[in-house]
Short mmCIF file of C-alpha atoms and ligand atoms in Angstrom, two decimals:
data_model
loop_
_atom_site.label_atom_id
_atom_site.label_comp_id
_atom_site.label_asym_id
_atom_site.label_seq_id
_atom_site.Cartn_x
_atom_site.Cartn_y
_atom_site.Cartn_z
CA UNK A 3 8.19 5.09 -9.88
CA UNK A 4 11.68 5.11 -10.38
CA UNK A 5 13.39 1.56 -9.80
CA UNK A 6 16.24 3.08 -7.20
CA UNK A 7 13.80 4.40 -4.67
CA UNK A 8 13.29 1.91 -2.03
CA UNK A 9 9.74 0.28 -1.49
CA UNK A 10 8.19 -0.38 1.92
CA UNK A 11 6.12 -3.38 2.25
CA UNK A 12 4.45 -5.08 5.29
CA UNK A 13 1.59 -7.47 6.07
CA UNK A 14 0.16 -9.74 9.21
CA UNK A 15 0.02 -13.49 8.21
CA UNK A 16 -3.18 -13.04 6.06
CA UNK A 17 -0.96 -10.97 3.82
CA UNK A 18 2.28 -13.01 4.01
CA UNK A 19 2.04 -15.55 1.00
CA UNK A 20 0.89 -12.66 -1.36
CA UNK A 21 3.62 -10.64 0.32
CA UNK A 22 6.26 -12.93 -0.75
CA UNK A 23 5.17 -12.96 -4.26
CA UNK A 24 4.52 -9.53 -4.72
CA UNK A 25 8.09 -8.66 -3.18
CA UNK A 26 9.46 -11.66 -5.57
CA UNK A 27 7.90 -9.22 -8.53
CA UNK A 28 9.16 -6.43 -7.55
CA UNK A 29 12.30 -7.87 -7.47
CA UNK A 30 12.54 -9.09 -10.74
CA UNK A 31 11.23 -5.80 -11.82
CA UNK A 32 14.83 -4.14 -10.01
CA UNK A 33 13.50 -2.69 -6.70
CA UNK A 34 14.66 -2.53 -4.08
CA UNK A 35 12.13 -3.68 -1.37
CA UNK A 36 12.40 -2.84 2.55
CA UNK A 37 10.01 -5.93 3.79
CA UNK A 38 8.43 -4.89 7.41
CA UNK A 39 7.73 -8.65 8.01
CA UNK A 40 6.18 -10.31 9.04
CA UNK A 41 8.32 -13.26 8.27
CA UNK A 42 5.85 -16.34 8.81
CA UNK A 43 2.58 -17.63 8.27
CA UNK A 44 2.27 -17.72 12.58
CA UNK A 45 -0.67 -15.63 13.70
CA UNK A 46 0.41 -12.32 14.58
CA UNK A 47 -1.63 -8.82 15.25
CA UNK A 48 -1.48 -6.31 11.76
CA UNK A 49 -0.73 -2.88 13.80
CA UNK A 50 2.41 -3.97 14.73
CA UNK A 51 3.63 -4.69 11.57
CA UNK A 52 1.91 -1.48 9.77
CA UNK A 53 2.81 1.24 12.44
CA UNK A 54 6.50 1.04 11.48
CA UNK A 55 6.07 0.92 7.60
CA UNK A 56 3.12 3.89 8.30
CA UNK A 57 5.67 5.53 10.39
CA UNK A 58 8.09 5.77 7.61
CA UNK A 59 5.97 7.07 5.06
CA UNK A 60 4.26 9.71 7.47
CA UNK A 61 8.45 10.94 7.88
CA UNK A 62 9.06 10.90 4.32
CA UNK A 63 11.27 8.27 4.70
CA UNK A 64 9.74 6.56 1.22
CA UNK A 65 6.96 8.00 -0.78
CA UNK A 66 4.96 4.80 -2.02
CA UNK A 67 4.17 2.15 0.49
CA UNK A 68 2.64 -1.74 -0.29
CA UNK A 69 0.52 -3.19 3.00
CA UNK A 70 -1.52 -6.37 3.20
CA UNK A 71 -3.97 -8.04 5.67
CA UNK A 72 -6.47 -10.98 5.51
CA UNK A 73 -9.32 -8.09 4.09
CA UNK A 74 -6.69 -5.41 3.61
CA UNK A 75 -9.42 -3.26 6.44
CA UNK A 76 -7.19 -3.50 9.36
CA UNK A 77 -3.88 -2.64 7.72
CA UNK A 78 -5.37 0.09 5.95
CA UNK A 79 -7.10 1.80 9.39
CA UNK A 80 -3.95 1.20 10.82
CA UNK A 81 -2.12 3.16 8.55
CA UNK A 82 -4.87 5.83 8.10
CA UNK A 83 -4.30 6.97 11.76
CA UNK A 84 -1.29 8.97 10.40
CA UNK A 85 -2.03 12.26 9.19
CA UNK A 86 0.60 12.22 6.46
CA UNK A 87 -0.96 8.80 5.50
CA UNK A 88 -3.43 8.19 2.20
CA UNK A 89 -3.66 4.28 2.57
CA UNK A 90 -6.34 3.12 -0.40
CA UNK A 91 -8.24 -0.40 -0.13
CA UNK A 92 -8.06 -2.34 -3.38
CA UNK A 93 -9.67 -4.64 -4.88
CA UNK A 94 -9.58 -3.96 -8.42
CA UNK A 95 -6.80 -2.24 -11.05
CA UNK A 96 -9.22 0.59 -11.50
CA UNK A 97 -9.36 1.07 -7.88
CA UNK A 98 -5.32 1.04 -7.33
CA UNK A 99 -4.94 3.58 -10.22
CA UNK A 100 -7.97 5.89 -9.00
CA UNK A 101 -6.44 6.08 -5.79
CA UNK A 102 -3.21 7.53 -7.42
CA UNK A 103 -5.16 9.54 -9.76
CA UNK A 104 -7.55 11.56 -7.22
CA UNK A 105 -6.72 10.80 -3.66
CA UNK A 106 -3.07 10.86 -3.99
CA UNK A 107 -2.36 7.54 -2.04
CA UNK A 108 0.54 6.95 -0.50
CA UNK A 109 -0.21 3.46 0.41
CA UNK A 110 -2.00 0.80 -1.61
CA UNK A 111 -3.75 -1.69 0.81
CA UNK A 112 -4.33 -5.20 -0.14
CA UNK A 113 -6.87 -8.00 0.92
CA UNK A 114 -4.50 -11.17 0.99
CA UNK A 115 -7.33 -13.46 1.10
CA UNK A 116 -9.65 -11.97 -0.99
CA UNK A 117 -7.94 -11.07 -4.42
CA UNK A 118 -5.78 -13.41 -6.66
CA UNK A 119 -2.42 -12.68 -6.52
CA UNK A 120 -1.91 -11.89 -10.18
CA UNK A 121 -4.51 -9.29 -9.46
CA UNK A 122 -2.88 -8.15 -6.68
CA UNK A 123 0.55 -7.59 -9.03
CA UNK A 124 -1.29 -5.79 -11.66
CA UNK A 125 -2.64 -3.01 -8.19
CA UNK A 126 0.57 -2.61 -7.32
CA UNK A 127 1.95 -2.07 -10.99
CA UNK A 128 -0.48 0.52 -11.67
CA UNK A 129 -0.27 1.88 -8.07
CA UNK A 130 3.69 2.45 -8.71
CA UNK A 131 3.22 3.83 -12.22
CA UNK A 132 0.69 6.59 -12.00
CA UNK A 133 1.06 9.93 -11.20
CA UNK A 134 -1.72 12.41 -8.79
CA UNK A 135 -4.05 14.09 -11.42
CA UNK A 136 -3.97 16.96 -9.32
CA UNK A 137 -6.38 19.84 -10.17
CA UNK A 138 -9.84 19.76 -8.61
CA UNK A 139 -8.92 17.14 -6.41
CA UNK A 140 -5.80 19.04 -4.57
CA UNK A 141 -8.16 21.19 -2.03
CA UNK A 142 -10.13 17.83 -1.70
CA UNK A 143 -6.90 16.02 -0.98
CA UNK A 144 -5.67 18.67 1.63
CA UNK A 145 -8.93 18.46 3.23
CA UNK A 146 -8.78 14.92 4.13
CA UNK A 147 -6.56 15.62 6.90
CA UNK A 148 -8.72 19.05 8.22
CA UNK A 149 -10.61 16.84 11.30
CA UNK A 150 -13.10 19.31 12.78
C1 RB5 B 30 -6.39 -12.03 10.54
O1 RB5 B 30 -7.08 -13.22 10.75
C2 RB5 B 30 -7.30 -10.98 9.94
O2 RB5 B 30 -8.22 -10.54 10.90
C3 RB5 B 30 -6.50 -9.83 9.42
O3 RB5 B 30 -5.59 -10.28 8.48
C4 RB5 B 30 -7.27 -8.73 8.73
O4 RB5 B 30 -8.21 -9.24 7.83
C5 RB5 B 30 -7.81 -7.69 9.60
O5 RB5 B 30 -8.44 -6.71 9.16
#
């Protein structure tokens, strides 16, 4: 991912520590980071924190997209409901780089209370740096989005 495009980020207050210290990472890395809030630890409901950042990324307004919840399940049906959406649950590196490498995700979806936050760092690295593999799993890709 190159460093100058911005990155999207967003969580409810089950993702807002490990928000803050992925988007300190990220930082320190030299992106640029457009944080979607929320801004405290006060109990708030996910969708109306993931919509907008969902939103976006269904426009084309960023191409990569970071979202966090207490499980990472709500933010990541949230986003989902967005046709131009591919938002991957993760709760392992090889998970946040498969999702890159055959589903084509858009959006990496993280369980704040369930994964340590180094963990969490290493996803998102991964997530940013690897590309679609393409191939046989294009027509499955396209398909995801073919409801009957
Ligand atoms: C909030 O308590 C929690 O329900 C939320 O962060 C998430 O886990 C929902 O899926």
């Amino acid at each position: 991912m190159n460093k100058k495009t911005v990155l999207p980020i967003a969580s409810d207050h089950g993702g807002f520590e490990m928000k803050a210290f992925i988007i300190d990472k990220l930082q320190k890395e030299g992106y640029t980071v457009k944080d979607y809030g929320t801004f405290s630890e006060e109990s708030v409901d996910y969708p109306d924190f993931i919509h907008p950042l969902a939103k976006a990324i269904n426009d084309g307004v960023y191409p990569l997209g970071i979202i966090m919840c207490g499980s990472g399940n709500g933010a990541q049906m949230t986003a989902n409901k967005y046709a131009g959406v591919r938002a991957g649950l993760c709760w392992s590196v090889e998970q946040a780089e498969l999702i890159r490498l055959h589903n084509n995700a858009n959006i990496i979806s993280i369980p704040g209370r369930f994964v340590p936050f180094s963990m969490a760092w290493d996803m998102v690295k991964i997530f940013l740096n690897t590309d679609f593999e393409g191939g046989r799993h294009e027509k499955r890709v396209e398909k995801i989005s073919q409801t009957l």
